[in-house]
XYZ file of C-alpha atoms in Angstrom:
566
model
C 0.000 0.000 0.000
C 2.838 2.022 0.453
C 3.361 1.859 -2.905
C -0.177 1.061 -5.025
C 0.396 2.409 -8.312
C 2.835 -0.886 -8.297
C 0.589 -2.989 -6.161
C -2.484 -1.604 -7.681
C -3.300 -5.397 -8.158
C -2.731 -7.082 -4.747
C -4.290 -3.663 -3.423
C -7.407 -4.108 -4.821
C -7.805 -7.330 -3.880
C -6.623 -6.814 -0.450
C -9.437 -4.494 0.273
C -12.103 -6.922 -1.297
C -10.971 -9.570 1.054
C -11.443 -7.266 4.431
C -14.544 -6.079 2.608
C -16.038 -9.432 2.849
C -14.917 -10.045 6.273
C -16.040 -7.386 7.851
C -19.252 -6.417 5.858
C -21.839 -9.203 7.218
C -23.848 -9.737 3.795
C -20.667 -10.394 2.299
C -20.384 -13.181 4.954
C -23.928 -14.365 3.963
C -23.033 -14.604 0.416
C -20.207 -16.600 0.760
C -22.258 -18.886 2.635
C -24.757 -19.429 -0.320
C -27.220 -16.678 0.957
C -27.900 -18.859 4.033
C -26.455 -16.905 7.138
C -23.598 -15.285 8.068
C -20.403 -16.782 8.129
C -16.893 -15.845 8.276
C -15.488 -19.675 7.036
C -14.098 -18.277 3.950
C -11.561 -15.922 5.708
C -8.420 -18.282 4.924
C -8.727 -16.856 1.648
C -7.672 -13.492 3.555
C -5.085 -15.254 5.581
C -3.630 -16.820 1.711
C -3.665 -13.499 0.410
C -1.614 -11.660 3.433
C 0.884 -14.389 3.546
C 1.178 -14.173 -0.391
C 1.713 -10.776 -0.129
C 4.368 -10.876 2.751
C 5.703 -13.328 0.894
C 6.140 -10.806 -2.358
C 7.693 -7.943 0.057
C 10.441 -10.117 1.817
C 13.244 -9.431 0.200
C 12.315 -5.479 1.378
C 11.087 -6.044 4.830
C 13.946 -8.610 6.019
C 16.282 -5.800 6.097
C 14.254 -3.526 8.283
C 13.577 -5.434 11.470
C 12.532 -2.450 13.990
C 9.748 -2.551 11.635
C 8.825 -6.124 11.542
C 9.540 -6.657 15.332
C 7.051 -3.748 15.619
C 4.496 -4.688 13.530
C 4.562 -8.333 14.871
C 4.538 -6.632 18.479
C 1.214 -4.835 17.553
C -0.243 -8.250 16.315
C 0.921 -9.842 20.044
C -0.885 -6.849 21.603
C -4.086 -7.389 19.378
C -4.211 -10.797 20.115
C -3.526 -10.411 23.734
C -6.692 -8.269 23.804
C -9.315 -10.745 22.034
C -10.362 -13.713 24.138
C -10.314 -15.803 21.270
C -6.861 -15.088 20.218
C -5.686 -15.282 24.386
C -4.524 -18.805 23.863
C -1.231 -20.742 23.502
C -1.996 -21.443 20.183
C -2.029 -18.368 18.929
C 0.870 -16.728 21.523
C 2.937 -19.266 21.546
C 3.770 -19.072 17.236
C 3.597 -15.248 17.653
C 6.536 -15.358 19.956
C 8.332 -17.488 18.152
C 8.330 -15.514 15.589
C 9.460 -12.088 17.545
C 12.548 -14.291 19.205
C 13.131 -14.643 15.567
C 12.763 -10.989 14.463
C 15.208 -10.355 17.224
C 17.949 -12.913 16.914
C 18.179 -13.039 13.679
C 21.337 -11.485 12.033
C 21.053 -8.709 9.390
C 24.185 -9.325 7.534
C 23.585 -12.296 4.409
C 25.512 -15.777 6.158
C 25.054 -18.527 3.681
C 25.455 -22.474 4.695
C 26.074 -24.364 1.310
C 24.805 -21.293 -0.769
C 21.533 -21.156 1.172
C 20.443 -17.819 3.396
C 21.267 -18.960 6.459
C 17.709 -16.902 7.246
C 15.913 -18.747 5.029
C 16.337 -21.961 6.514
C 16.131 -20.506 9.806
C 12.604 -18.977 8.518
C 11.888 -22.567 7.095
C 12.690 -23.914 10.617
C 10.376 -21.816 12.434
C 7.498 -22.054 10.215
C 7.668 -26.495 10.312
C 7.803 -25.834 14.107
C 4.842 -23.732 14.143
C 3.141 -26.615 12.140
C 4.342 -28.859 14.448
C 3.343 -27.312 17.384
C -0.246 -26.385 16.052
C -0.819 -29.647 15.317
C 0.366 -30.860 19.303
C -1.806 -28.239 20.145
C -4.854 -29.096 18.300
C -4.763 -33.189 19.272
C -2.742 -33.120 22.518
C -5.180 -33.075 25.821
C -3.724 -29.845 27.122
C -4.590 -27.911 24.101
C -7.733 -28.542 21.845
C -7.872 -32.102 22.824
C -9.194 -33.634 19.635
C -7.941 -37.066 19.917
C -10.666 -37.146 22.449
C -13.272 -36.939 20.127
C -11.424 -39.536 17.720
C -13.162 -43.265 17.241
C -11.788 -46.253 16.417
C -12.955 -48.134 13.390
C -14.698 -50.679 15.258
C -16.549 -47.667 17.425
C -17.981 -46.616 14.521
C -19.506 -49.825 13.410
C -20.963 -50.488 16.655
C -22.524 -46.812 16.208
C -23.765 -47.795 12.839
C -25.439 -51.239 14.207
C -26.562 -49.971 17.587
C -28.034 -46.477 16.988
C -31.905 -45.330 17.301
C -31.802 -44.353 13.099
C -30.491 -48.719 12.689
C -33.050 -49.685 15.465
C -35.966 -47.373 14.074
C -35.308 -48.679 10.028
C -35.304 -52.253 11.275
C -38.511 -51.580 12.659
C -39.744 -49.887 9.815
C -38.950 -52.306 7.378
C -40.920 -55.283 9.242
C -43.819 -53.184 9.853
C -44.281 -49.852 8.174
C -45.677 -49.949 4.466
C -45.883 -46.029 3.788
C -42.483 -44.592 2.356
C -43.114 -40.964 3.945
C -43.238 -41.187 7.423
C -41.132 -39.853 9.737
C -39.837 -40.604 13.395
C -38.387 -38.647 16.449
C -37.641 -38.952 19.667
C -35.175 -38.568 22.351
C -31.243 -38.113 22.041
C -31.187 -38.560 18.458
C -28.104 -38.647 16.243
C -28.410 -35.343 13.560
C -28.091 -37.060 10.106
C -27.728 -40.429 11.285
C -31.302 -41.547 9.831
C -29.265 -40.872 6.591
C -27.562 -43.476 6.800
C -30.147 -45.820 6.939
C -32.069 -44.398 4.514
C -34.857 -42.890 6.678
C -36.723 -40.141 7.907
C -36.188 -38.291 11.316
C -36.623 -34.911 12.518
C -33.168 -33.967 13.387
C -30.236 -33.017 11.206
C -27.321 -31.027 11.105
C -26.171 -28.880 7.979
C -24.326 -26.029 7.544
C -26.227 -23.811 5.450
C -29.798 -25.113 6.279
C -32.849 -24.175 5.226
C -33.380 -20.308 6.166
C -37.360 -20.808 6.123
C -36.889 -23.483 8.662
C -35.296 -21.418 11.328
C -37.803 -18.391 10.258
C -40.685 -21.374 11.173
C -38.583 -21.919 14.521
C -38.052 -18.337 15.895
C -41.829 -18.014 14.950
C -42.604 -20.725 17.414
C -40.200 -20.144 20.136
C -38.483 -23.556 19.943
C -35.184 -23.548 21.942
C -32.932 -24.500 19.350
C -29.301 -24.007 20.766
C -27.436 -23.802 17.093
C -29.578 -22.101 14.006
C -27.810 -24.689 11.818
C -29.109 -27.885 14.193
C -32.464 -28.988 13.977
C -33.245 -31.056 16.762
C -36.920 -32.658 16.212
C -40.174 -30.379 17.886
C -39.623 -30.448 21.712
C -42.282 -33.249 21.857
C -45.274 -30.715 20.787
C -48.145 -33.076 19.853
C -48.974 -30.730 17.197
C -45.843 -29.867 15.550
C -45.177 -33.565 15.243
C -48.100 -34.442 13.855
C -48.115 -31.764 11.339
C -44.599 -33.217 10.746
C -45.550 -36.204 9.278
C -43.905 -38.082 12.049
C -45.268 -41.114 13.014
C -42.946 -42.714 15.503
C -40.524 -41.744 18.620
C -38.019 -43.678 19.441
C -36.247 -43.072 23.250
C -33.287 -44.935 24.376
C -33.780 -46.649 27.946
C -31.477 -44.175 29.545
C -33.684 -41.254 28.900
C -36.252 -39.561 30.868
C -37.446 -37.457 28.300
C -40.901 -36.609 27.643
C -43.069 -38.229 25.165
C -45.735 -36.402 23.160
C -49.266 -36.713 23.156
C -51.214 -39.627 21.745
C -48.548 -42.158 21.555
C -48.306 -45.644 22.619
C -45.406 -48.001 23.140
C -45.348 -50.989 19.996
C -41.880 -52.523 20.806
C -39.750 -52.592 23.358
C -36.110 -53.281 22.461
C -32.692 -54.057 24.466
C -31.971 -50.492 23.880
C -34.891 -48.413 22.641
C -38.552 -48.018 22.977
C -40.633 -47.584 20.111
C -43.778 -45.482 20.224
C -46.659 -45.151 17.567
C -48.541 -42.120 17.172
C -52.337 -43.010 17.212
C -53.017 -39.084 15.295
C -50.571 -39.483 12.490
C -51.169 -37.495 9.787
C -50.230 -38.908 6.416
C -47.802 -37.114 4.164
C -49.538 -34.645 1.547
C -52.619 -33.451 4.016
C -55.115 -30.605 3.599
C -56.825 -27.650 4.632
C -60.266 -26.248 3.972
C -59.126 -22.695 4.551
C -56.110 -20.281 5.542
C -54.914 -17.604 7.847
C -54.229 -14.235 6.590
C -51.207 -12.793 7.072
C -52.521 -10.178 9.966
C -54.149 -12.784 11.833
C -50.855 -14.580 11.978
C -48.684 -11.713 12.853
C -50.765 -10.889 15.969
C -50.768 -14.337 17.243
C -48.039 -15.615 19.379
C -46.160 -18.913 19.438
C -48.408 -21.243 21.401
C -51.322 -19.312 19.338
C -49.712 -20.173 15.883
C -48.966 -23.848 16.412
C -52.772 -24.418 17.511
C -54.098 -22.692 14.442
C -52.170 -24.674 12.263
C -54.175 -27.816 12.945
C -57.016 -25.562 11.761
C -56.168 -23.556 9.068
C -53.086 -22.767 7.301
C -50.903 -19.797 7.047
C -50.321 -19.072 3.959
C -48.122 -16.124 3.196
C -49.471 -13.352 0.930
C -52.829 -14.431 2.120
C -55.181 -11.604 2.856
C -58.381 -13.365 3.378
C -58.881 -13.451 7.208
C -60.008 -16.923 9.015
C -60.434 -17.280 12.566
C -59.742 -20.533 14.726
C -61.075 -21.859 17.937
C -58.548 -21.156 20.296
C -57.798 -24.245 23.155
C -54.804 -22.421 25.077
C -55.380 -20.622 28.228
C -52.647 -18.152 29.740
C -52.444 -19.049 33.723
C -52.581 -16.437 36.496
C -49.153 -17.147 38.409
C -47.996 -16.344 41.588
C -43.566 -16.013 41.928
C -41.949 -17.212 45.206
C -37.915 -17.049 44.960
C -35.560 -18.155 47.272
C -32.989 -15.651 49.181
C -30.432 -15.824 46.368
C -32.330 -14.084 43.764
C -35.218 -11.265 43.185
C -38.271 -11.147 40.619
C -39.600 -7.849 39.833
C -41.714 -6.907 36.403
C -39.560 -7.184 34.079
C -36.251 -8.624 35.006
C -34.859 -11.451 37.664
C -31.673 -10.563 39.310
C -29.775 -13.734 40.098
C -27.469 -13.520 43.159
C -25.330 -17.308 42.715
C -25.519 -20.049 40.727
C -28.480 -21.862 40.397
C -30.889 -19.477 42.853
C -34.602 -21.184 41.697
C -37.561 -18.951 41.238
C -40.818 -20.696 41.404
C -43.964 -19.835 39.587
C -46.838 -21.513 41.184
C -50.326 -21.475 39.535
C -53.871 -23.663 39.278
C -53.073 -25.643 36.339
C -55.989 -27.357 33.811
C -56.286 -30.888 33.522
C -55.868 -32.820 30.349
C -53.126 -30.586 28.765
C -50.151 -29.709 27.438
C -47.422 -27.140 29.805
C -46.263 -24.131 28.130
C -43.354 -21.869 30.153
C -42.433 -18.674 27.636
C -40.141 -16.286 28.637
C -39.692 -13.590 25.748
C -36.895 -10.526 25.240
C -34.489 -12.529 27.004
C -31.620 -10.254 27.740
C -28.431 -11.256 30.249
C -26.884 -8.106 32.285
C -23.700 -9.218 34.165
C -24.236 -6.878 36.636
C -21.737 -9.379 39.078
C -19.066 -9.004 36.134
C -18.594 -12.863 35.870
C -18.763 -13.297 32.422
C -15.201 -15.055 31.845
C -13.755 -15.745 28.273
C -15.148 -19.067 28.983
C -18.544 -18.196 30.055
C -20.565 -17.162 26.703
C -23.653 -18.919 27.802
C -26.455 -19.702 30.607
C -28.172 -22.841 31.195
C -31.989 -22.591 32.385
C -33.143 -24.881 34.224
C -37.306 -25.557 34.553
C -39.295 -28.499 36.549
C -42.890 -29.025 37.270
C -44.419 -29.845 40.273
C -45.125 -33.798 38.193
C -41.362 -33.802 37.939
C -40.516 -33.428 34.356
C -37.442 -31.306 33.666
C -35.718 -29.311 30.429
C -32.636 -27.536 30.404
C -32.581 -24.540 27.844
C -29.202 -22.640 26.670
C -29.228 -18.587 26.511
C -26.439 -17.633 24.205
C -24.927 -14.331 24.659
C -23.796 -12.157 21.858
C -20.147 -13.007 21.920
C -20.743 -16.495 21.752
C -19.708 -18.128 18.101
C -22.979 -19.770 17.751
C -25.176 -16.841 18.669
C -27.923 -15.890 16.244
C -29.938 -13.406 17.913
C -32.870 -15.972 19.935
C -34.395 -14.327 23.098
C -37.922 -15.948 22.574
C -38.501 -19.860 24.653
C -41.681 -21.231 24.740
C -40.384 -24.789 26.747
C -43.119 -27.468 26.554
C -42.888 -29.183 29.545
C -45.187 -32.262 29.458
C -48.751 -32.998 28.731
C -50.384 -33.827 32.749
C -53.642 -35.339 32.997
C -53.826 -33.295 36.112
C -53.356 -30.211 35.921
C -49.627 -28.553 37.157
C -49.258 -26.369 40.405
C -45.559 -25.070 39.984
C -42.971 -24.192 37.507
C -39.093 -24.214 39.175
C -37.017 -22.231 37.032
C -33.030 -21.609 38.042
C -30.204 -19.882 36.078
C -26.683 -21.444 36.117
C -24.686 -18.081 35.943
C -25.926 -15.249 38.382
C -26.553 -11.755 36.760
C -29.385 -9.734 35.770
C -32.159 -11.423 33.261
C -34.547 -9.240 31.641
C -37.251 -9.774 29.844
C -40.199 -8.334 27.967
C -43.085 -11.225 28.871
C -42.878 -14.556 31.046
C -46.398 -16.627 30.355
C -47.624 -20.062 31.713
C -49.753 -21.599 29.451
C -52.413 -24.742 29.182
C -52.421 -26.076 25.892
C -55.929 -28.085 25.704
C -55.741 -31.135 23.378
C -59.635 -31.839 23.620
C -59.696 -31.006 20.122
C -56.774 -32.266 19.091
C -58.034 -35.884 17.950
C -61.151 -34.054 15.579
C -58.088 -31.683 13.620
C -55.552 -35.064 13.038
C -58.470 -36.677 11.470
C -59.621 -33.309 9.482
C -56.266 -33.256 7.981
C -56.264 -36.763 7.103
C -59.310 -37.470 5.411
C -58.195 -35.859 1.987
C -54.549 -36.961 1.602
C -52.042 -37.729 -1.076
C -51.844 -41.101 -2.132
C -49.523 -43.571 -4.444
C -47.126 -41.117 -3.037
C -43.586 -41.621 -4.814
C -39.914 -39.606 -4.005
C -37.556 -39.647 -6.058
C -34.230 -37.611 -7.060
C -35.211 -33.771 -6.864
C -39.110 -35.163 -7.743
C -42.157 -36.306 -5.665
C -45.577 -37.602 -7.410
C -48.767 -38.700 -5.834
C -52.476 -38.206 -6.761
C -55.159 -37.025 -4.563
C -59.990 -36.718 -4.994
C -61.494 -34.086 -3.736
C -64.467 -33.551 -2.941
C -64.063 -29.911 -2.592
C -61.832 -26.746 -2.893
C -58.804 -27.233 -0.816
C -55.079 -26.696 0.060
C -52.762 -29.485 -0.457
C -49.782 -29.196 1.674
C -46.591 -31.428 1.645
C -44.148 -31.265 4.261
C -41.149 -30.459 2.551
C -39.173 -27.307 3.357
C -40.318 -24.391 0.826
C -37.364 -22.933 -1.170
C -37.845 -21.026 -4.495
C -36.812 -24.165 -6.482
C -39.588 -26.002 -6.241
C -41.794 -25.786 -9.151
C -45.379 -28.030 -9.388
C -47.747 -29.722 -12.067
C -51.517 -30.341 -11.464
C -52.741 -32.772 -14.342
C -49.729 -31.793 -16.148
C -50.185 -27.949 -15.831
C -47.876 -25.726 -14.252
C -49.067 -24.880 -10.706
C -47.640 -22.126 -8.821
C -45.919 -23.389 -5.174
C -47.013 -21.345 -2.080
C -45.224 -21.195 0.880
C -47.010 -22.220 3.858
C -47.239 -22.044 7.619
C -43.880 -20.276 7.369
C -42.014 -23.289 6.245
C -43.629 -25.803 3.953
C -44.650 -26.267 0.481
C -48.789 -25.926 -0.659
C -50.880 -26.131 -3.828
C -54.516 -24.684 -4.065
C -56.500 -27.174 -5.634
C -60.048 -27.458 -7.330
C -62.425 -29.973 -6.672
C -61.906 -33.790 -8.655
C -59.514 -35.996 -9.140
C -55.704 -34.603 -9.231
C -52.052 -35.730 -10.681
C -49.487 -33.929 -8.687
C -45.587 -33.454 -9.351
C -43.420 -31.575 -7.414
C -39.456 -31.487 -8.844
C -36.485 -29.446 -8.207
C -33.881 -27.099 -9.605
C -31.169 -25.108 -7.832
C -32.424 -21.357 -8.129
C -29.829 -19.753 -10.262
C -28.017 -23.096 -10.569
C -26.940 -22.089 -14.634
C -26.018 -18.008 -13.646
C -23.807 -19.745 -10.893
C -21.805 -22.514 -13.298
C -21.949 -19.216 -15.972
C -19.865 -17.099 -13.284
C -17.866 -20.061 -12.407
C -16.881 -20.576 -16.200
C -16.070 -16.738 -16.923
C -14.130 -16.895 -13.881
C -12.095 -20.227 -15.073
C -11.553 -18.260 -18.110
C -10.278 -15.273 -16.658
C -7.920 -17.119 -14.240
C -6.308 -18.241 -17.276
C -5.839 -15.544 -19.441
C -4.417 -13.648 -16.202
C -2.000 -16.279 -16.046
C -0.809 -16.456 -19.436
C -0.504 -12.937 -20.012
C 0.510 -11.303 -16.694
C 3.960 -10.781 -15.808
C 4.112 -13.708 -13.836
C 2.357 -15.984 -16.029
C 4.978 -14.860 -19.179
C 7.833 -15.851 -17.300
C 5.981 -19.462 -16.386
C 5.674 -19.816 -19.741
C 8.533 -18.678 -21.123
């Protein structure tokens, strides 16, 4: 930069690079317009070192300035708890003793810089002890985490997703129904070649967390989906047709199912108000309506109507939930006032007691979450809080409050925690915080989800569904009678790359309750094909070629390329 008329080049690019680091949409880009991500910042780190690299020859015979420079770095890193480790330090020093000892006059051993090789020295033993770092148990530890060959075959043979297809191959004749249940293993049921309701991916689907925030589920990561909390209603709108809990687990089980097999390991449960794949609705929810409703609100209007978006016709829905009065009790270790809960030490409880309604599900929301460390305890470390809830009929759920500086943080301060359908009604809600502080918040609610209903909308749903249902490669088929106007909707995450055919005529894809794919359909007898395209998948491979093209002819006829080829 000091001199970019000659460096106009590296310049340029140089201040792209920071550009996308530091400008979040950038990061969202890169990340294939999912959310934002800073993974690609090695290309930044490839660049610098290429450009060091380029200005050696200059800067080796100035050392005040490269001790100073790499001095300023130390500092920097000494200031941001995620550079405050021996893996970072530790290279960085090596480096100054290097700046410092080395000699500035040229010594050559066999006609090699004696620098050079000392340079070449230091960099293998910063590999080397980067990699000790990483695996060794004082550092990163990730030999712990390593599994022998046999450990993973006896994972294969002996997990819920093997144990749930096993099951589903002796008994289950329908090709789309899914299963969830208690400690499951994200993307496992891949491997098996079946449906769950967890999975882990990188740049999931951005309509699926949209559905989430929209119904308060606790979702630690925004790139983890981990099933529906056990919600009746959510599952059955799911699709999902069977839980599966390991013996170990004393996790809750949803509404309306009923043990079919019990295994050495796991428990299998069927749900008696599944909902076939490809169900539908006599009407929808308008936009407004939605809006104004809040989470528990939204997932019992679903089973009566559904949301379509860009919907303006209103349609009301019986509502079954009832918000509880609640008195607070806490013990001498923390305060409740409106508005905020100041938490003197760990794990002070708070107790919400209340006359709780028979025959329903437990809803404890807490919205506007925000964490004050008023006790300034927040260590490097400590970039999250663990809530802890249990009812007076002894179920328990542990929910984690990321702060902002915490890696995975994505901006959730809305729980709604179901915590267990009782046949009589609750009396108390426990609720402790593992790091003391200062916890405000905009609303807390209690609320009775009835399921009286619940039996009459499963079977509503069902009675009009897809059938002959077939999935195949980026395609699904099926046909469906009606016997009047209706919404078809198919549980598939909505993206823009779906398109649809109805008797062989184009259709045109809504998106529905938040997440999900729907077609409005006349009355009769229907063909229906769904199939998939990567939006922009031809612009993108365009780019890509242009971009192969121009790599080229930059290397052939820059300076550097001409003396390759030469």
């Amino acid at each position: 930069f000091r001199k970019p008329k000659k460096n106009l080049l590296l310049c340029i690019l140089s201040v792209i690079s920071v550009l996308c680091i530091c400008i979040p949409f950038c990061g969202k880009v890169l990340n294939g317009f999912r959310f934002v991500s800073c993974r690609w910042c090695f290309g930044v780190c490839l660049l610098i070192a290429y450009c060091f690299t380029n200005e050696w020859d200059k800067l080796r015979g100035n050392r005040i300035y490269l001790f100073t420079m790499s001095f300023l770095v130390f500092l920097v890193s000494c200031v941001s708890s995620w550079s405050r480790t021996a893996r970072v330090l530790i290279p960085l020093c090596i480096c100054l003793f290097f700046l410092i000892v080395a000699d500035s006059e040229d010594r050559k051993v066999f006609g090699i810089d004696i620098r050079q090789l000392v340079m070449l020295g230091l960099v293998l033993l910063n590999i080397f002890y980067i990699a000790d770092y990483d695996f060794s148990y004082r550092g990163s530890g990730r030999l712990k985490y390593a599994m022998s060959i046999q450990d993973v075959r006896d994972l294969f043979t002996s997990s819920e997703s093997y144990a749930m297809k096993d099951y589903l191959d002796q008994n289950e004749s329908d090709p789309a129904v899914r299963y969830s249940g208690n400690n499951l293993i994200p993307n496992n049921a891949m491997l098996h070649d079946a449906y769950s309701t967890d999975y882990y991916w990188s740049i999931t689907n951005n309509y699926d967390q949209v559905f989430r925030n929209e119904l308060n589920l606790t979702n630690r990561c925004s790139w983890m989906i981990k099933g529906y909390e056990h919600r009746s209603e959510l599952d059955a709108l799911a699709n999902v047709k069977y839980y599966i809990n390991d013996h170990d687990s004393n996790g809750m089980l949803p509404y309306g199912f009923s043990l079919k097999e019990s295994g050495e390991s796991y428990d299998i449960f069927e749900n008696e108000y599944y909902i076939p794949f490809g169900y539908t609705y006599n009407r929808a929810i308008s936009d407004s309506l939605w809006s104004e409703m809040n989470a528990v609100e939204k997932q019992e209007a679903m089973m009566q109507a559904v949301a379509i978006k860009g919907n303006s016709s209103l349609s009301g829905y019986v509502k079954d939930d009832t918000d509880l009065t609640y008195t607070v009790r806490c013990n001498s270790g923390a305060e409740y006032e409106d508005g905020s809960i100041l938490v003197k030490s760990e794990d002070n409880e708070i107790t919400f007691t209340f006359e709780g309604i028979d025959a329903c599900e437990n809803y404890f929301t807490i919205e506007g979450l925000h964490f004050e460390d008023v006790y300034s305890l927040v260590e490097d470390d400590h970039t999250e809080t663990q809530i802890r809830m249990s009812t007076s009929a002894g179920k328990e759920k542990t929910v984690f409050y990321l702060m902002p500086n915490h890696h995975y943080y994505y901006g959730k301060q809305d729980y709604s925690v179901m915590l267990g359908y009782e046949e009589k009604g609750l009396k108390s809600i426990t609720v402790s915080f593992s790091l003391p502080g200062k916890y405000d918040f905009s609303e807390i609610r209690v609320t009775a989800l009835s399921l009286e209903h619940y039996p009459d909308y499963c079977a509503n749903l069902s009675e009009d569904h897809l059938e002959d249902v077939v999935f195949e490669t980026n395609r699904v088929t099926g046909k469906i009678t009606l016997k009047r106007e209706k919404y078809l909707l198919l549980s598939i995450p909505y993206s823009k790359g779906w398109k649809a055919k109805v008797d062989g005529k184009d259709a045109q894809v809504l998106q529905a309750n938040e997440h999900y794919l729907a077609l409005s359909l006349p009355k009769g007898s229907h063909e229906i094909e769904l199939y998939y395209s990567t939006p922009t998948l031809k612009i993108a491979a365009a780019v890509s070629a242009l971009s192969f093209v121009a790599f080229i002819a930059l290397a052939v006829y820059s300076e550097v390329g001409k003396r390759y080829v030469s």
